[in-house]
Short mmCIF file of C-alpha atoms and ligand atoms in Angstrom, two decimals:
data_model
loop_
_atom_site.label_atom_id
_atom_site.label_comp_id
_atom_site.label_asym_id
_atom_site.label_seq_id
_atom_site.Cartn_x
_atom_site.Cartn_y
_atom_site.Cartn_z
CA MET J 1 111.17 116.98 164.48
CA SER J 2 109.37 114.02 166.08
CA ASP J 3 111.87 111.67 167.66
CA SER J 4 110.54 108.30 168.79
CA TYR J 5 114.05 107.25 169.91
CA ARG J 6 114.34 109.91 172.64
CA ILE J 7 113.65 107.46 175.49
CA GLU J 8 116.14 104.90 174.15
CA ARG J 9 118.72 107.67 173.94
CA GLU J 10 118.09 108.63 177.57
CA HIS J 11 118.60 104.96 178.60
CA MET J 12 121.87 104.92 176.65
CA VAL J 13 123.05 108.03 178.52
CA GLU J 14 122.03 106.65 181.93
CA ASN J 15 123.11 103.02 181.60
CA GLN J 16 126.04 103.08 179.20
CA LEU J 17 127.62 106.47 179.91
CA LYS J 18 126.75 107.79 183.39
CA LYS J 19 127.01 104.38 185.09
CA ARG J 20 130.49 103.95 183.60
CA GLY J 21 131.68 107.26 184.97
CA ILE J 22 131.04 109.78 182.16
CA ARG J 23 130.12 112.86 184.22
CA ASN J 24 130.65 115.91 182.00
CA SER J 25 127.18 117.45 181.68
CA ARG J 26 127.83 119.15 178.33
CA LEU J 27 129.01 115.85 176.91
CA LEU J 28 125.98 113.95 178.25
CA GLU J 29 123.70 116.64 176.80
CA ALA J 30 125.32 116.19 173.37
CA PHE J 31 124.61 112.42 173.52
CA ARG J 32 120.99 113.16 174.49
CA LYS J 33 120.63 115.45 171.52
CA VAL J 34 122.33 113.76 168.53
CA PRO J 35 119.94 111.25 166.86
CA ARG J 36 122.36 108.31 166.62
CA HIS J 37 119.85 106.16 164.69
CA GLN J 38 120.02 108.53 161.74
CA PHE J 39 123.72 107.70 161.30
CA LEU J 40 122.95 103.99 160.76
CA PRO J 41 121.68 102.16 157.67
CA ARG J 42 117.85 102.07 157.74
CA ASN J 43 117.61 98.33 158.49
CA LEU J 44 119.82 98.68 161.61
CA ARG J 45 118.23 101.75 163.18
CA GLY J 46 116.26 99.66 165.68
CA LYS J 47 119.60 98.71 167.31
CA ALA J 48 121.08 102.22 167.28
CA TYR J 49 121.15 102.58 171.07
CA THR J 50 122.55 99.17 172.01
CA ASP J 51 125.81 98.90 173.94
CA GLY J 52 128.27 98.10 171.17
CA PRO J 53 129.65 99.04 167.77
CA SER J 54 127.34 98.55 164.74
CA PRO J 55 128.16 97.88 161.07
CA ILE J 56 127.79 100.83 158.67
CA GLY J 57 128.86 99.03 155.48
CA GLU J 58 132.19 98.57 153.65
CA GLY J 59 133.47 96.43 156.57
CA GLN J 60 133.45 99.47 158.90
CA THR J 61 131.63 100.34 162.12
CA ILE J 62 130.13 103.19 164.09
CA SER J 63 131.92 102.92 167.46
CA GLN J 64 130.22 101.84 170.70
CA PRO J 65 128.55 104.94 172.27
CA TYR J 66 130.73 104.61 175.39
CA MET J 67 133.89 104.57 173.25
CA THR J 68 132.79 107.72 171.40
CA ALA J 69 132.13 109.31 174.81
CA ILE J 70 135.45 108.34 176.39
CA MET J 71 137.39 109.57 173.33
CA THR J 72 135.52 112.88 173.38
CA GLN J 73 135.93 113.26 177.15
CA SER J 74 139.66 112.54 176.90
CA ALA J 75 139.99 115.29 174.28
CA GLU J 76 138.57 117.93 176.70
CA VAL J 77 136.69 119.83 173.97
CA VAL J 78 135.87 123.50 174.59
CA PRO J 79 133.72 125.64 172.28
CA GLY J 80 135.73 127.06 169.40
CA ASP J 81 138.32 124.23 169.40
CA ARG J 82 139.53 123.23 165.95
CA VAL J 83 139.26 119.45 165.80
CA LEU J 84 140.66 117.06 163.22
CA GLU J 85 138.98 113.64 163.13
CA ILE J 86 140.51 110.77 161.18
CA GLY J 87 137.84 108.22 160.19
CA THR J 88 134.51 109.98 159.56
CA GLY J 89 132.68 106.65 159.27
CA SER J 90 128.99 107.43 159.84
CA GLY J 91 129.63 111.07 160.88
CA TYR J 92 128.27 110.49 164.42
CA GLN J 93 131.46 111.43 166.29
CA SER J 94 131.69 114.62 164.17
CA ALA J 95 128.13 115.55 165.16
CA ILE J 96 128.92 115.07 168.88
CA LEU J 97 131.99 117.31 168.51
CA ALA J 98 129.94 119.94 166.66
CA GLU J 99 127.33 119.89 169.46
CA LEU J 100 130.16 120.76 171.86
CA GLY J 101 130.90 123.86 169.81
CA ALA J 102 133.96 122.58 167.92
CA GLU J 103 134.89 123.45 164.34
CA VAL J 104 135.34 119.94 162.92
CA TYR J 105 137.55 118.78 160.06
CA THR J 106 137.01 115.10 159.31
CA ILE J 107 138.67 112.76 156.79
CA GLU J 108 137.42 109.39 155.50
CA ARG J 109 139.18 107.07 153.02
CA ILE J 110 136.09 105.21 151.75
CA PRO J 111 134.08 107.40 149.32
CA GLU J 112 130.73 105.60 149.81
CA LEU J 113 130.86 106.12 153.59
CA LEU J 114 131.89 109.75 153.25
CA GLU J 115 129.06 110.46 150.84
CA GLN J 116 126.51 108.97 153.24
CA ALA J 117 127.99 110.80 156.25
CA ARG J 118 127.92 114.11 154.36
CA GLU J 119 124.26 113.60 153.54
CA THR J 120 123.34 112.78 157.16
CA LEU J 121 125.28 115.76 158.53
CA ARG J 122 123.69 118.04 155.91
CA GLN J 123 120.17 116.86 156.78
CA LEU J 124 120.82 117.51 160.47
CA HIS J 125 122.32 120.97 159.73
CA TYR J 126 125.79 120.33 161.14
CA ASP J 127 127.33 123.17 159.15
CA LYS J 128 130.51 123.35 161.25
CA VAL J 129 131.68 119.95 160.02
CA HIS J 130 134.08 120.07 157.07
CA THR J 131 134.67 116.79 155.28
CA ARG J 132 137.39 115.48 153.02
CA MET J 133 138.03 112.21 151.23
CA GLY J 134 141.55 110.78 151.51
CA ASN J 135 144.28 109.27 153.61
CA GLY J 136 143.89 110.80 157.05
CA THR J 137 147.29 109.59 158.28
CA LEU J 138 148.71 112.59 156.39
CA GLY J 139 146.43 115.00 158.27
CA TRP J 140 144.94 118.18 156.77
CA GLU J 141 147.96 120.44 156.46
CA GLU J 142 146.21 123.54 155.05
CA GLU J 143 143.96 123.74 158.14
CA ALA J 144 146.62 122.91 160.78
CA PRO J 145 147.35 123.43 163.64
CA PHE J 146 144.51 121.68 165.47
CA ASP J 147 143.62 121.93 169.17
CA ILE J 148 142.45 118.33 169.08
CA ILE J 149 143.16 115.36 166.81
CA LEU J 150 140.96 112.27 167.24
CA ILE J 151 141.92 109.09 165.41
CA THR J 152 138.89 106.79 165.42
CA ALA J 153 140.70 103.74 163.98
CA GLY J 154 143.40 101.50 165.49
CA ALA J 155 147.00 102.31 164.52
CA PRO J 156 150.34 100.49 164.83
CA GLU J 157 151.96 103.80 165.90
CA ILE J 158 151.16 107.52 166.04
CA PRO J 159 151.34 108.98 162.51
CA GLY J 160 154.17 111.57 162.45
CA PRO J 161 152.29 114.14 160.31
CA LEU J 162 149.47 114.22 162.89
CA LEU J 163 151.88 115.03 165.73
CA GLU J 164 153.27 117.87 163.61
CA GLN J 165 149.77 119.27 163.03
CA LEU J 166 148.87 119.33 166.74
CA ALA J 167 148.89 122.81 168.33
CA ILE J 168 150.90 123.60 171.47
CA ARG J 169 148.58 122.69 174.41
CA GLY J 170 146.74 120.40 171.95
CA ARG J 171 145.46 116.85 172.69
CA LEU J 172 145.66 113.85 170.36
CA VAL J 173 143.59 110.74 171.14
CA ILE J 174 144.46 107.47 169.43
CA PRO J 175 143.88 103.71 169.86
CA LEU J 176 147.30 102.03 169.52
CA GLU J 177 147.88 98.34 168.85
CA GLU J 178 149.07 96.50 171.98
CA GLY J 179 148.92 92.71 171.98
CA TYR J 180 145.60 91.34 170.70
CA SER J 181 143.62 94.58 170.98
CA GLN J 182 144.35 98.27 171.36
CA VAL J 183 144.85 100.78 174.15
CA LEU J 184 143.56 104.35 174.06
CA TYR J 185 146.36 106.91 174.41
CA VAL J 186 146.11 110.65 175.00
CA VAL J 187 149.10 112.68 173.81
CA ARG J 188 149.52 116.28 175.01
CA ARG J 189 151.81 118.76 173.35
CA SER J 190 153.58 121.50 175.32
CA GLN J 191 156.45 123.89 174.53
CA LYS J 192 158.76 121.16 175.87
CA GLY J 193 157.46 118.36 173.65
CA PHE J 194 154.94 115.51 173.82
CA HIS J 195 153.62 113.71 176.90
CA GLN J 196 151.73 110.42 176.51
CA GLU J 197 149.11 108.90 178.89
CA ARG J 198 147.85 105.32 178.68
CA GLY J 199 144.07 104.80 178.96
CA GLU J 200 141.74 101.82 178.68
CA ARG J 201 141.69 98.83 176.34
CA CYS J 202 139.52 99.14 173.23
CA THR J 203 138.87 97.57 169.81
CA PHE J 204 138.70 99.62 166.63
CA VAL J 205 138.80 98.81 162.92
CA PRO J 206 142.28 99.47 161.49
CA LEU J 207 143.75 102.81 160.41
CA ILE J 208 144.94 102.13 156.89
CA GLY J 209 147.41 104.32 155.02
CA GLU J 210 150.95 105.50 154.62
CA TYR J 211 151.47 106.17 158.36
CA GLY J 212 149.03 103.47 159.55
CA TRP J 213 148.70 99.82 158.49
CA LYS J 214 149.97 99.44 154.91
CA LYS J 215 147.10 97.02 154.23
CA ASP J 216 144.08 95.85 156.23
CA PRO J 217 145.55 93.52 158.95
CA ARG J 218 142.19 91.69 159.12
CA THR J 219 142.85 90.18 155.67
CA ARG J 220 146.36 88.84 156.45
N1 SAM Y 301 134.08 108.05 163.88
C1 SAM Y 301 133.22 107.14 163.18
C2 SAM Y 301 131.77 107.29 163.55
O1 SAM Y 301 131.45 108.08 164.47
O2 SAM Y 301 130.95 106.64 162.90
C3 SAM Y 301 133.64 105.69 163.35
C4 SAM Y 301 134.90 105.43 162.66
S1 SAM Y 301 135.19 103.76 162.20
C5 SAM Y 301 135.44 102.98 163.73
C6 SAM Y 301 136.81 103.99 161.50
C7 SAM Y 301 136.81 104.69 160.16
O3 SAM Y 301 138.15 105.02 159.83
C8 SAM Y 301 136.30 103.82 159.01
O4 SAM Y 301 135.23 104.44 158.37
C9 SAM Y 301 137.51 103.69 158.09
O5 SAM Y 301 137.18 103.63 156.72
C10 SAM Y 301 138.28 104.95 158.42
N2 SAM Y 301 139.70 104.95 158.10
C11 SAM Y 301 140.61 103.96 158.24
N3 SAM Y 301 141.82 104.38 157.83
C12 SAM Y 301 141.67 105.68 157.43
C13 SAM Y 301 142.55 106.66 156.89
N4 SAM Y 301 143.86 106.43 156.70
N5 SAM Y 301 142.06 107.88 156.59
C14 SAM Y 301 140.74 108.16 156.78
N6 SAM Y 301 139.86 107.26 157.26
C15 SAM Y 301 140.32 106.04 157.60
#
């Protein structure tokens, strides 16, 4: 497949990821490989490798590349991990996880976005990504437990059903509301219970649903 964006992708890896301390070589290789532009609407593809989030329609965004990287790095993915992602969006994060050898289960609440993401993932042959339409705050009970749960939308608190579906030794990564933006938290589960670590500040679109925001806080 000819890929005229390869050089832009290399700049993204060097300037946005490596310079900010992303060092994991497998992770950097995944970012070199996944054609991020193909996850964007056609008219925005020219800006696919800029240093920020981009609109994907329906008031939603594909996250900033660095934010996708830091979430993935925090999750410590190893090949064969079963990963639940809440917020499929464009499907880009799912593709990165699949490149790292994960079996991915991803849920999106907006049908139009899910349909587009499914089509992109199909065209790029990401067969290890399983998609579902619905309210991700309830998790995917039939496929639990998961080694990793990534919530790619900002939540007021950690949804209880997701904690229940996390395996022992599992990692859950979530942006939680704190003041005027959010903070990325990593929650680890052990035999003894849950241990929570506070990470960096971030800004995500809201997690909407029974165990998230009851309605979109941006329209209050
Ligand atoms: N991971 C995505 C990517 O790589 O393009 C970006 C996700 S975007 C920042 C957040 C997504 O979460 C939006 O598409 C939004 O519709 C979705 N979302 C919000 N609440 C949700 C819920 N309860 N269940 C599933 N998806 C949800």
